[in-house]
Coordinates of C-alpha atoms in Angstrom, one line a residue:
Chain A
M1 CA -16.8 165.4 120.7
T2 CA -17.5 168.8 119.5
L3 CA -14.7 170.3 121.5
L4 CA -12.2 168.1 119.6
E5 CA -13.8 169.0 116.3
H6 CA -13.3 172.7 117.0
R7 CA -9.7 172.5 117.7
P8 CA -7.3 174.0 115.1
V9 CA -6.4 171.8 112.4
A10 CA -2.7 172.8 112.9
E11 CA -2.5 170.8 116.2
A12 CA -0.8 167.6 115.3
N13 CA -2.4 165.0 117.5
P14 CA -5.8 166.0 119.2
Y15 CA -5.7 163.1 121.5
E16 CA -2.4 164.0 123.2
G17 CA -2.4 164.5 126.9
L18 CA -5.7 162.3 127.2
R19 CA -5.6 160.1 130.1
V20 CA -6.8 156.3 130.1
V21 CA -8.8 155.2 133.1
K22 CA -9.2 151.4 133.2
A23 CA -12.7 149.9 133.6
R24 CA -13.3 148.8 137.2
H25 CA -14.6 145.4 138.1
P26 CA -16.2 145.5 141.7
G27 CA -17.7 142.1 141.2
R28 CA -14.5 140.4 140.5
W29 CA -12.9 142.0 143.6
A30 CA -15.8 140.9 145.6
A31 CA -15.6 137.3 144.5
T32 CA -11.7 137.4 145.0
A33 CA -12.4 138.5 148.4
V34 CA -14.9 135.9 149.2
V35 CA -12.7 133.0 147.8
A36 CA -9.7 134.4 149.9
V37 CA -11.9 134.3 153.0
L38 CA -12.9 130.7 152.3
L39 CA -9.3 129.8 151.5
A40 CA -8.2 131.3 155.0
M41 CA -11.0 129.3 156.6
V42 CA -9.8 125.8 155.2
A43 CA -6.2 126.6 155.9
N44 CA -7.2 127.6 159.5
S45 CA -9.1 124.6 160.2
L46 CA -6.5 122.3 158.6
I47 CA -3.8 123.9 161.0
T48 CA -5.8 124.3 164.3
N49 CA -8.0 121.2 164.3
P50 CA -5.8 118.7 166.2
R51 CA -7.6 115.7 164.9
W52 CA -5.9 116.0 161.7
E53 CA -2.9 114.8 163.6
W54 CA -0.4 116.2 161.2
G55 CA 2.4 114.9 163.4
V56 CA 1.2 111.2 162.7
V57 CA 0.8 112.1 159.0
W58 CA 4.4 113.2 158.9
A59 CA 5.7 110.3 160.8
Y60 CA 4.1 107.8 158.5
L61 CA 4.7 109.5 155.1
G62 CA 8.1 108.2 154.7
E63 CA 7.6 105.0 156.6
V64 CA 9.3 101.9 155.0
S65 CA 6.0 99.8 154.4
I66 CA 4.2 103.0 153.0
V67 CA 7.1 103.6 150.6
E68 CA 7.0 99.9 149.8
G69 CA 3.3 100.3 149.0
V70 CA 3.8 103.3 147.0
W71 CA 6.4 101.4 144.9
M72 CA 4.0 98.5 144.4
T73 CA 1.2 101.1 143.2
I74 CA 3.9 102.5 140.8
K75 CA 4.8 98.8 139.6
L76 CA 1.2 97.8 139.1
T77 CA 0.3 101.0 137.2
L78 CA 3.3 101.1 134.8
I79 CA 3.1 97.4 134.0
T80 CA -0.8 97.5 133.4
A81 CA -0.5 100.8 131.3
V82 CA 2.2 99.3 129.1
L83 CA 0.3 95.8 128.8
G84 CA -3.1 97.7 128.4
F85 CA -1.8 100.1 125.7
A86 CA 0.2 97.2 123.7
L87 CA -2.9 95.0 123.7
G88 CA -5.1 98.0 123.2
T89 CA -3.2 99.0 120.0
V90 CA -3.4 95.3 118.8
L91 CA -7.1 95.4 119.3
A92 CA -7.4 98.8 117.7
L93 CA -5.7 97.6 114.6
M94 CA -7.8 94.5 114.7
R95 CA -10.9 96.5 114.7
L96 CA -9.8 98.6 111.7
S97 CA -8.8 95.5 109.8
Q98 CA -10.6 94.2 106.5
S99 CA -11.3 90.8 108.2
P100 CA -14.7 90.5 109.7
L101 CA -13.7 87.9 112.2
L102 CA -10.8 90.1 113.6
R103 CA -13.1 92.9 113.9
A104 CA -15.8 91.0 115.5
V105 CA -13.3 89.5 118.0
S106 CA -11.8 93.0 118.9
W107 CA -15.4 94.4 119.3
G108 CA -16.5 91.3 121.4
Y109 CA -13.3 91.9 123.7
T110 CA -14.1 95.5 124.3
W111 CA -17.8 94.7 124.8
V112 CA -17.0 92.0 127.5
F113 CA -14.2 93.6 129.4
R114 CA -15.9 96.9 129.6
S115 CA -19.1 95.4 130.8
V116 CA -17.8 93.4 133.8
P117 CA -16.7 95.4 136.9
L118 CA -13.1 95.6 137.6
I119 CA -13.3 94.1 141.0
L120 CA -15.2 91.2 139.7
Q121 CA -12.7 90.6 137.1
L122 CA -9.8 90.6 139.6
L123 CA -11.6 88.0 141.8
L124 CA -12.1 85.9 138.6
W125 CA -8.6 85.9 137.6
Y126 CA -7.5 85.2 141.2
N127 CA -9.7 82.1 141.3
L128 CA -8.7 80.8 137.8
A129 CA -6.9 77.9 139.5
Y130 CA -10.5 76.5 140.6
L131 CA -11.5 76.3 136.8
Y132 CA -8.1 75.1 135.4
Q133 CA -5.7 73.5 137.7
T134 CA -2.8 73.3 135.2
L135 CA -2.1 75.7 132.1
D136 CA -0.5 73.7 129.4
V137 CA 1.7 74.9 126.3
G138 CA 1.3 72.7 123.2
I139 CA -0.4 72.2 119.8
P140 CA -4.2 73.1 120.0
F141 CA -6.4 70.0 120.3
G142 CA -3.1 68.2 120.3
P143 CA -0.3 67.0 122.6
S144 CA 1.1 69.4 125.3
F145 CA 4.8 70.2 125.6
A146 CA 4.7 71.7 129.1
S147 CA 2.5 72.3 132.0
F148 CA 2.4 74.7 134.8
E149 CA 0.4 74.9 138.0
T150 CA -2.1 77.8 137.7
L151 CA -1.6 78.8 141.4
S152 CA 2.0 79.1 141.0
L153 CA 1.6 81.0 137.7
I154 CA -1.2 83.5 138.7
D155 CA -0.6 84.6 142.3
K156 CA -1.9 87.8 143.8
F157 CA 0.4 90.0 141.7
G158 CA -0.2 88.1 138.5
A159 CA -3.9 88.2 139.2
A160 CA -3.8 92.0 139.8
I161 CA -1.7 92.6 136.5
L162 CA -4.0 90.4 134.5
G163 CA -7.2 92.0 135.8
L164 CA -5.9 95.5 135.7
G165 CA -4.1 95.0 132.2
L166 CA -6.9 93.3 130.3
H167 CA -9.6 95.6 131.6
Q168 CA -7.4 98.6 130.7
A169 CA -6.9 97.2 127.1
A170 CA -10.5 97.4 126.5
Y171 CA -10.5 101.3 127.2
S172 CA -7.1 101.8 125.5
A173 CA -8.2 100.1 122.4
E174 CA -11.0 102.7 121.8
I175 CA -8.5 105.6 122.6
V176 CA -5.9 104.2 120.1
R177 CA -8.7 103.6 117.5
A178 CA -9.9 107.2 118.0
G179 CA -6.4 108.5 117.4
I180 CA -5.8 106.5 114.2
L181 CA -9.2 107.7 112.9
S182 CA -8.2 111.3 113.6
V183 CA -5.5 111.1 111.1
D184 CA -6.3 112.4 107.7
Q185 CA -7.0 110.0 105.0
G186 CA -4.7 111.9 102.7
Q187 CA -1.7 110.7 104.9
H188 CA -2.5 107.0 104.4
E189 CA -2.8 107.7 100.8
A190 CA 0.4 109.7 100.5
A191 CA 2.2 106.8 102.3
A192 CA 0.7 104.3 100.1
S193 CA 1.6 106.2 96.8
L194 CA 5.1 106.5 98.0
G195 CA 5.4 102.8 98.4
I196 CA 6.2 102.9 102.1
P197 CA 5.8 99.4 103.6
R198 CA 2.8 98.7 105.7
R199 CA 4.3 98.4 109.1
R200 CA 6.4 101.6 108.4
Q201 CA 3.4 103.5 107.5
S202 CA 1.8 102.8 110.8
T203 CA 4.9 103.5 113.1
R204 CA 6.4 106.4 111.1
I205 CA 3.4 108.0 109.5
V206 CA 0.1 107.4 111.1
L207 CA 0.9 106.6 114.9
P208 CA 3.1 109.6 115.6
Q209 CA 0.3 111.8 114.3
A210 CA -2.4 109.8 116.1
M211 CA -0.4 110.4 119.4
R212 CA -1.5 114.1 119.4
T213 CA -5.1 112.7 120.2
I214 CA -4.1 109.7 121.9
V215 CA -1.8 111.2 124.7
P216 CA -4.0 113.5 126.7
T217 CA -6.8 110.7 127.0
A218 CA -4.0 108.2 127.7
V219 CA -2.5 110.2 130.5
N220 CA -6.1 110.5 132.0
E221 CA -6.3 106.8 131.9
V222 CA -2.7 106.3 133.5
I223 CA -3.8 108.8 136.3
G224 CA -7.1 106.8 136.7
L225 CA -4.9 103.7 136.9
F226 CA -2.7 105.0 139.8
K227 CA -5.8 105.6 141.9
G228 CA -7.6 102.5 140.2
T229 CA -5.0 100.0 141.5
S230 CA -6.1 100.7 145.0
I231 CA -9.0 98.3 144.1
V232 CA -6.6 95.2 144.2
Y233 CA -6.9 95.7 148.1
V234 CA -9.6 92.9 147.6
L235 CA -6.6 90.5 146.8
A236 CA -4.8 91.6 149.8
L237 CA -1.8 92.8 147.7
G238 CA 0.5 95.4 149.5
E239 CA -0.1 98.5 147.3
L240 CA -0.4 101.8 148.8
F241 CA -4.0 101.7 149.9
Y242 CA -4.0 98.2 151.3
T243 CA -0.9 99.1 153.4
V244 CA -2.5 102.2 154.7
S245 CA -5.6 100.2 155.6
V246 CA -3.5 97.7 157.4
I247 CA -1.7 100.3 159.4
Y248 CA -4.9 102.1 160.5
G249 CA -6.6 98.7 161.5
R250 CA -3.8 98.2 163.8
T251 CA -3.2 101.8 165.1
Q252 CA -6.8 103.1 164.7
R253 CA -5.4 106.2 163.2
V254 CA -7.8 106.2 160.3
L255 CA -7.9 109.9 159.1
P256 CA -4.2 110.7 159.2
M257 CA -3.4 107.5 157.4
L258 CA -5.9 108.2 154.7
V259 CA -4.3 111.8 154.4
V260 CA -1.0 110.0 154.1
A261 CA -2.4 107.9 151.2
A262 CA -3.9 111.0 149.7
I263 CA -0.7 113.0 149.6
W264 CA 1.2 110.2 147.8
Y265 CA -1.5 109.9 145.2
V266 CA -1.4 113.6 144.5
V267 CA 2.3 113.3 144.2
L268 CA 2.2 110.5 141.7
T269 CA -0.5 112.2 139.7
T270 CA 1.6 115.6 139.5
V271 CA 4.6 113.6 138.3
V272 CA 2.5 112.1 135.6
T273 CA 1.0 115.5 134.6
V274 CA 4.5 117.0 134.2
I275 CA 5.5 114.2 132.1
Q276 CA 2.4 114.6 130.1
F277 CA 3.2 118.3 129.3
Y278 CA 6.6 117.2 127.8
V279 CA 5.2 114.3 125.9
E280 CA 2.5 116.5 124.2
R281 CA 5.2 119.1 123.5
Y282 CA 7.2 116.3 121.8
Y283 CA 4.3 115.3 119.7
A284 CA 3.1 118.8 118.8
R285 CA 6.3 119.2 116.6
G286 CA 4.8 120.3 113.2
A287 CA 1.2 120.5 114.3
V288 CA 1.9 124.2 115.5
R289 CA 4.0 126.7 114.0
T290 CA 5.8 127.3 117.4
L291 CA 6.0 125.0 120.2
P292 CA 4.6 126.2 123.6
P293 CA 7.3 127.2 126.0
T294 CA 8.3 124.9 128.9
P295 CA 7.8 126.1 132.4
L296 CA 11.5 126.8 132.6
Q297 CA 11.6 128.9 129.3
R298 CA 8.4 130.7 130.4
L299 CA 9.9 131.5 133.9
R300 CA 13.1 132.9 132.1
G301 CA 10.9 134.8 129.7
N302 CA 8.8 136.4 132.3
L303 CA 12.0 137.4 134.3
T304 CA 13.7 138.9 131.3
A305 CA 10.5 140.8 130.5
G306 CA 9.9 142.0 134.2
L307 CA 13.6 143.2 134.2
A308 CA 13.3 145.1 131.1
R309 CA 10.0 146.6 132.4
V310 CA 11.7 147.7 135.7
R311 CA 14.8 149.1 133.7
S312 CA 12.6 151.1 131.3
T313 CA 10.4 152.4 134.2
S314 CA 13.4 153.5 136.3
G315 CA 15.1 155.0 133.3
Q316 CA 12.2 157.1 132.3
D317 CA 12.1 160.9 132.7
P318 CA 10.3 161.5 135.9
V319 CA 8.7 164.7 134.4
T320 CA 6.5 162.4 132.0
R321 CA 5.2 160.3 134.7
Chain B
M1 CA 20.3 115.6 87.0
T2 CA 20.6 112.8 89.2
A3 CA 16.9 112.4 90.4
V4 CA 15.1 111.9 87.1
D5 CA 16.7 109.4 84.8
A6 CA 15.3 109.2 81.5
R7 CA 13.8 106.0 82.0
P8 CA 11.1 104.7 79.8
G9 CA 7.6 105.2 81.4
R10 CA 5.0 104.0 78.9
V11 CA 1.7 104.1 80.3
E12 CA -1.2 102.0 78.7
V13 CA -4.9 102.4 80.0
H14 CA -7.2 99.8 78.5
G15 CA -11.0 99.9 78.8
V16 CA -10.9 100.9 82.4
H17 CA -14.3 101.2 84.3
K18 CA -14.9 102.2 87.8
S19 CA -17.8 102.7 89.9
F20 CA -18.5 104.2 93.3
G21 CA -21.5 102.4 94.6
A22 CA -24.0 102.6 91.7
H23 CA -22.4 105.6 90.1
E24 CA -20.0 104.6 87.2
V25 CA -17.3 107.3 87.2
L26 CA -15.2 105.8 84.3
H27 CA -17.1 104.3 81.4
G28 CA -14.3 102.4 79.5
V29 CA -11.2 104.7 79.3
D30 CA -8.3 104.0 76.7
L31 CA -5.2 106.1 76.7
V32 CA -1.6 105.5 75.8
V33 CA 1.0 107.8 77.1
E34 CA 4.4 107.7 75.3
P35 CA 7.6 107.6 77.5
G36 CA 8.9 111.1 78.1
S37 CA 5.9 112.9 76.9
V38 CA 3.7 115.4 78.9
T39 CA 0.0 114.7 78.8
V40 CA -2.5 117.2 80.2
V41 CA -5.9 116.0 81.2
L42 CA -8.7 118.6 81.0
G43 CA -12.3 118.4 81.8
P44 CA -15.0 119.6 83.9
S45 CA -15.3 118.7 87.6
G46 CA -16.7 115.2 88.0
S47 CA -15.6 114.0 84.7
G48 CA -13.5 111.3 86.1
K49 CA -10.0 113.0 85.6
S50 CA -8.7 112.3 89.2
T51 CA -10.2 108.8 89.3
L52 CA -8.4 108.1 86.1
L53 CA -5.0 109.2 87.6
R54 CA -5.6 107.4 90.8
S55 CA -6.5 104.2 88.9
I56 CA -3.2 104.6 87.1
N57 CA -1.0 104.1 90.2
H58 CA -3.6 101.8 91.8
L59 CA -4.8 103.9 94.5
E60 CA -8.1 103.1 93.3
T61 CA -8.8 99.5 92.1
V62 CA -10.6 99.3 88.8
D63 CA -13.6 97.2 88.1
R64 CA -12.7 96.3 84.7
G65 CA -10.0 96.9 82.2
Y66 CA -6.2 97.4 83.1
V67 CA -3.4 99.6 83.4
A68 CA 0.1 98.8 82.3
L69 CA 3.6 100.6 82.9
D70 CA 6.2 99.5 80.3
G71 CA 4.2 96.4 79.6
E72 CA 3.9 95.2 83.2
L73 CA 0.3 95.3 84.5
V74 CA -0.3 97.5 87.5
G75 CA -1.9 95.8 90.5
Y76 CA -2.0 92.3 89.0
R77 CA 0.2 89.4 87.7
R78 CA -1.0 87.6 84.6
R79 CA -0.9 83.6 84.5
G80 CA -2.5 82.6 81.2
D81 CA -6.0 84.2 81.0
V82 CA -6.2 84.9 84.9
L83 CA -5.1 87.9 86.7
H84 CA -3.9 87.6 90.2
E85 CA -4.1 90.5 92.4
L86 CA -0.6 91.4 93.7
K87 CA 0.3 91.3 97.4
E88 CA 0.4 94.5 99.2
R89 CA 4.3 94.4 99.3
E90 CA 4.5 93.9 95.7
L91 CA 2.0 96.6 95.1
L92 CA 3.9 99.1 97.2
R93 CA 7.1 98.3 95.1
Q94 CA 5.4 98.9 92.0
R95 CA 4.0 102.2 93.3
T96 CA 7.6 103.4 93.7
R97 CA 7.7 103.7 89.9
F98 CA 5.0 106.3 90.0
G99 CA 5.5 109.6 91.8
F100 CA 2.1 111.2 92.8
V101 CA 1.4 114.8 93.7
F102 CA -1.8 115.5 95.4
Q103 CA -4.0 118.5 95.2
S104 CA -3.9 118.9 99.1
F105 CA 0.0 118.3 99.2
N106 CA -0.5 115.5 101.8
L107 CA 3.0 116.2 103.3
F108 CA 3.6 114.4 106.6
P109 CA 3.2 117.3 109.0
H110 CA 5.3 115.9 111.8
L111 CA 8.2 115.6 109.7
T112 CA 10.5 118.2 108.2
A113 CA 10.7 119.1 104.7
L114 CA 14.1 117.1 104.4
E115 CA 12.6 114.2 106.3
N116 CA 9.5 114.2 104.0
V117 CA 11.7 113.8 101.1
V118 CA 14.1 111.2 102.5
E119 CA 11.5 109.0 104.0
A120 CA 10.3 106.8 101.2
P121 CA 13.7 106.2 99.3
V122 CA 15.1 104.9 102.6
S123 CA 12.0 102.8 103.8
A124 CA 10.5 101.7 100.5
Q125 CA 13.7 101.3 98.3
G126 CA 16.0 100.5 101.1
R127 CA 18.7 103.1 100.0
N128 CA 21.4 104.5 102.2
R129 CA 20.1 107.4 104.2
R130 CA 23.1 109.7 103.9
E131 CA 23.2 109.3 100.1
V132 CA 19.5 110.1 100.0
E133 CA 19.7 113.0 102.1
A134 CA 22.4 114.6 99.9
E135 CA 20.0 114.0 97.0
A136 CA 17.0 115.3 98.8
R137 CA 19.0 118.5 99.5
E138 CA 19.7 118.9 95.9
L139 CA 16.1 118.2 95.0
L140 CA 14.8 120.8 97.4
A141 CA 17.4 123.4 95.9
R142 CA 16.0 122.4 92.6
V143 CA 12.4 123.4 93.6
G144 CA 13.8 126.6 95.2
L145 CA 13.7 125.6 98.9
A146 CA 17.2 124.8 99.8
D147 CA 16.9 127.0 102.8
K148 CA 13.7 125.3 104.1
A149 CA 15.1 121.8 104.6
G150 CA 14.5 122.0 108.4
A151 CA 11.0 123.6 108.3
H152 CA 7.8 121.7 109.1
P153 CA 5.2 121.7 106.4
R154 CA 2.7 124.1 108.4
Q155 CA 5.7 126.8 108.5
L156 CA 5.7 126.8 104.8
S157 CA 3.3 128.5 102.3
G158 CA 0.9 126.4 100.2
G159 CA 3.1 126.8 97.2
Q160 CA 6.2 125.9 99.1
Q161 CA 4.6 122.8 100.6
Q162 CA 3.6 121.7 97.0
R163 CA 7.1 122.2 95.9
V164 CA 8.3 120.0 98.7
A165 CA 5.7 117.4 97.8
I166 CA 7.1 117.6 94.1
A167 CA 10.5 117.1 95.5
R168 CA 9.3 114.2 97.5
A169 CA 7.8 112.5 94.5
L170 CA 10.9 113.2 92.6
A171 CA 13.1 111.4 95.3
M172 CA 11.7 107.9 94.3
K173 CA 13.3 108.5 90.7
P174 CA 9.7 107.3 89.2
A175 CA 9.3 106.5 85.7
V176 CA 6.0 108.4 85.6
L177 CA 4.9 111.6 87.5
L178 CA 1.2 112.0 88.2
F179 CA -0.1 115.5 89.2
D180 CA -3.7 115.5 90.5
E181 CA -4.7 119.3 90.3
P182 CA -1.4 120.3 91.9
T183 CA -2.4 124.2 91.9
S184 CA -6.0 123.9 92.8
A185 CA -5.6 124.5 96.5
L186 CA -3.2 127.3 96.1
D187 CA -3.8 131.1 96.4
P188 CA -3.7 132.7 92.9
E189 CA -0.4 134.3 93.5
L190 CA 1.3 131.0 94.4
V191 CA 0.1 128.9 91.3
G192 CA 2.9 130.5 89.2
E193 CA 5.9 129.2 91.4
V194 CA 4.5 125.6 91.4
L195 CA 3.6 125.6 87.6
S196 CA 7.1 126.7 86.7
V197 CA 8.6 123.9 88.6
I198 CA 6.4 121.6 86.9
T199 CA 7.2 123.2 83.5
D200 CA 11.0 122.8 84.2
L201 CA 10.3 119.1 85.1
A202 CA 8.5 118.7 81.8
R203 CA 11.6 119.5 79.8
T204 CA 13.8 116.9 81.5
G205 CA 12.0 114.1 79.6
T206 CA 10.0 112.4 82.6
T207 CA 6.8 111.0 81.5
M208 CA 4.1 113.1 83.1
I209 CA 0.4 113.0 83.3
V210 CA -1.1 116.4 84.8
V211 CA -4.6 116.9 85.7
T212 CA -5.3 120.6 85.8
H213 CA -7.5 123.5 85.1
E214 CA -4.6 125.8 83.9
I215 CA -5.1 126.0 80.3
G216 CA -2.1 128.4 80.0
F217 CA 0.1 125.7 81.4
A218 CA -1.4 123.0 79.2
R219 CA -0.7 125.0 76.1
Q220 CA 2.9 125.7 77.1
A221 CA 4.0 122.4 78.5
A222 CA 1.8 119.7 77.1
D223 CA 2.6 117.4 74.2
R224 CA -0.7 115.9 74.3
I225 CA -4.0 117.1 75.8
V226 CA -6.8 114.8 76.7
F227 CA -10.3 116.1 77.1
M228 CA -12.6 114.1 79.3
D229 CA -16.2 114.5 80.2
E230 CA -18.7 112.1 82.1
G231 CA -16.3 109.4 82.5
R232 CA -15.2 109.3 78.8
I233 CA -12.2 110.6 76.9
V234 CA -14.0 112.9 74.5
E235 CA -11.1 114.2 72.4
Q236 CA -7.4 114.1 72.5
G237 CA -4.6 115.8 70.4
T238 CA -1.8 118.4 70.5
P239 CA -2.4 121.5 72.3
A240 CA -3.2 123.3 69.1
Q241 CA -5.6 120.7 67.9
V242 CA -7.6 120.6 71.1
L243 CA -7.4 124.2 72.3
D244 CA -7.7 126.1 69.0
D245 CA -9.5 123.7 67.0
P246 CA -11.8 121.6 69.2
Q247 CA -13.9 119.2 67.2
H248 CA -16.2 117.9 69.8
E249 CA -19.3 120.2 71.1
R250 CA -18.5 119.4 74.8
T251 CA -14.9 120.5 74.3
K252 CA -15.9 123.6 72.6
A253 CA -18.5 124.4 75.5
F254 CA -15.8 123.7 78.2
L255 CA -13.1 125.9 76.5
A256 CA -15.7 128.6 75.9
K257 CA -16.2 128.8 79.6
V258 CA -12.6 128.7 80.8
L259 CA -10.7 130.6 78.3

């Protein structure tokens, strides 16, 4: 300090020629080393332990029955997600309605379907035929126009869809309701003061804004569903997990088959996560001043920045370095 | 100008009472606003100015009394001595005759400025989108934002947002424009640009009711000033009468504070 103060005033910049030494982080280096060693150990055991039977994993990964199981898992997830969120939205709107009966029914639905374990619900739906042999379409308390055999209407697949979908609706209702509540009251008022029709207020003004809150939680639910569908193995429905368990029951290759299933579940979750990024980006319009870059844009940005850095370094006068 | 027709817009407020819970905010307010006139409502915070304004376009339902626009009851239909509450659909249609500008703008953040302006004429009035878009661009130009049509509200300053909100209200071609403290949420240097847009509008002969704290604006633009205190209209008259020669003690006290 004193040295600097005694320098002649004429010198333009007293800090010129000073060198910056970055702070050192020994703890961070040590932690990094430890984690690197642990990773190496994991990799080593995965590769060298023959009991993982990677050959078997590889052979079954694209096997026809496995792929069919994956397809069934996808079908179950998509249908129940759509059914769950459609019914959930209706339930959320009922819960926010002025009618006490609608509010009570919505609350009661959520209460019952969140309280009863999913596995139990699935078995109940599958055994619906015991309670009602036929399902009729007609006037309440009046004549019936058409009658169906319950068994033919609700097969394994139907029971799985009903069980998963109705269960999902109870959770989705709360997610949608939270989203609607997150929209500023002023938005409802502005829409009302402009005379925008009620339905349009919901679809054009409120729900698009609610989606910003809804999407992250909803994706969580869809990912949960992908894995949650494995529970329908109790109905002996041929989704991924049931298929895998049938195969290892036959071949006794339990661990490699579980790894096959795990790999497929990771793939499915990854796909959903990528979709989530773009959906969230879509609904972020207007909520942020500039949208976050897509991975491609970020890659391109990093490349150009890196190239620029290389160019500027190589072009620099060697004497100053 | 295409957007603001010199349509009549006579507003009558009769004996309006309004309570929130046990607290009565309006104690019987009577007010007549002549078509094409500019009325500025002044008064201390909590005097019921905003509630009165929101009662006029039925954003608040009143407990007693009624509001009429050009002789038509707002929010009700009269059959003999009975008032029937309007269905939501009819109420929404009626609201399109009022333009409302909020203190906090309340633009739709996920829509661009142009989409904000276009939305209601298309969805509430069922007009042709292309036609409305052309008009909306004209309106945005009129409030000085021709180049901001594609911007989202969060990319705009407060003053710009409020000007978009004014364009949005004008797009409905309302008979009456209601302003609820349109500059109170703005930084001081942005107040002027919004007030000058409102002053321009005042000259076009649209009926306007403006709740504000801007005395200078009131003096310049108002045909009539209404002073409210504790849920009642205490005094009203021309700007010269109310601002320069107030008769009531409360008006004097209020003006002494703000002038």
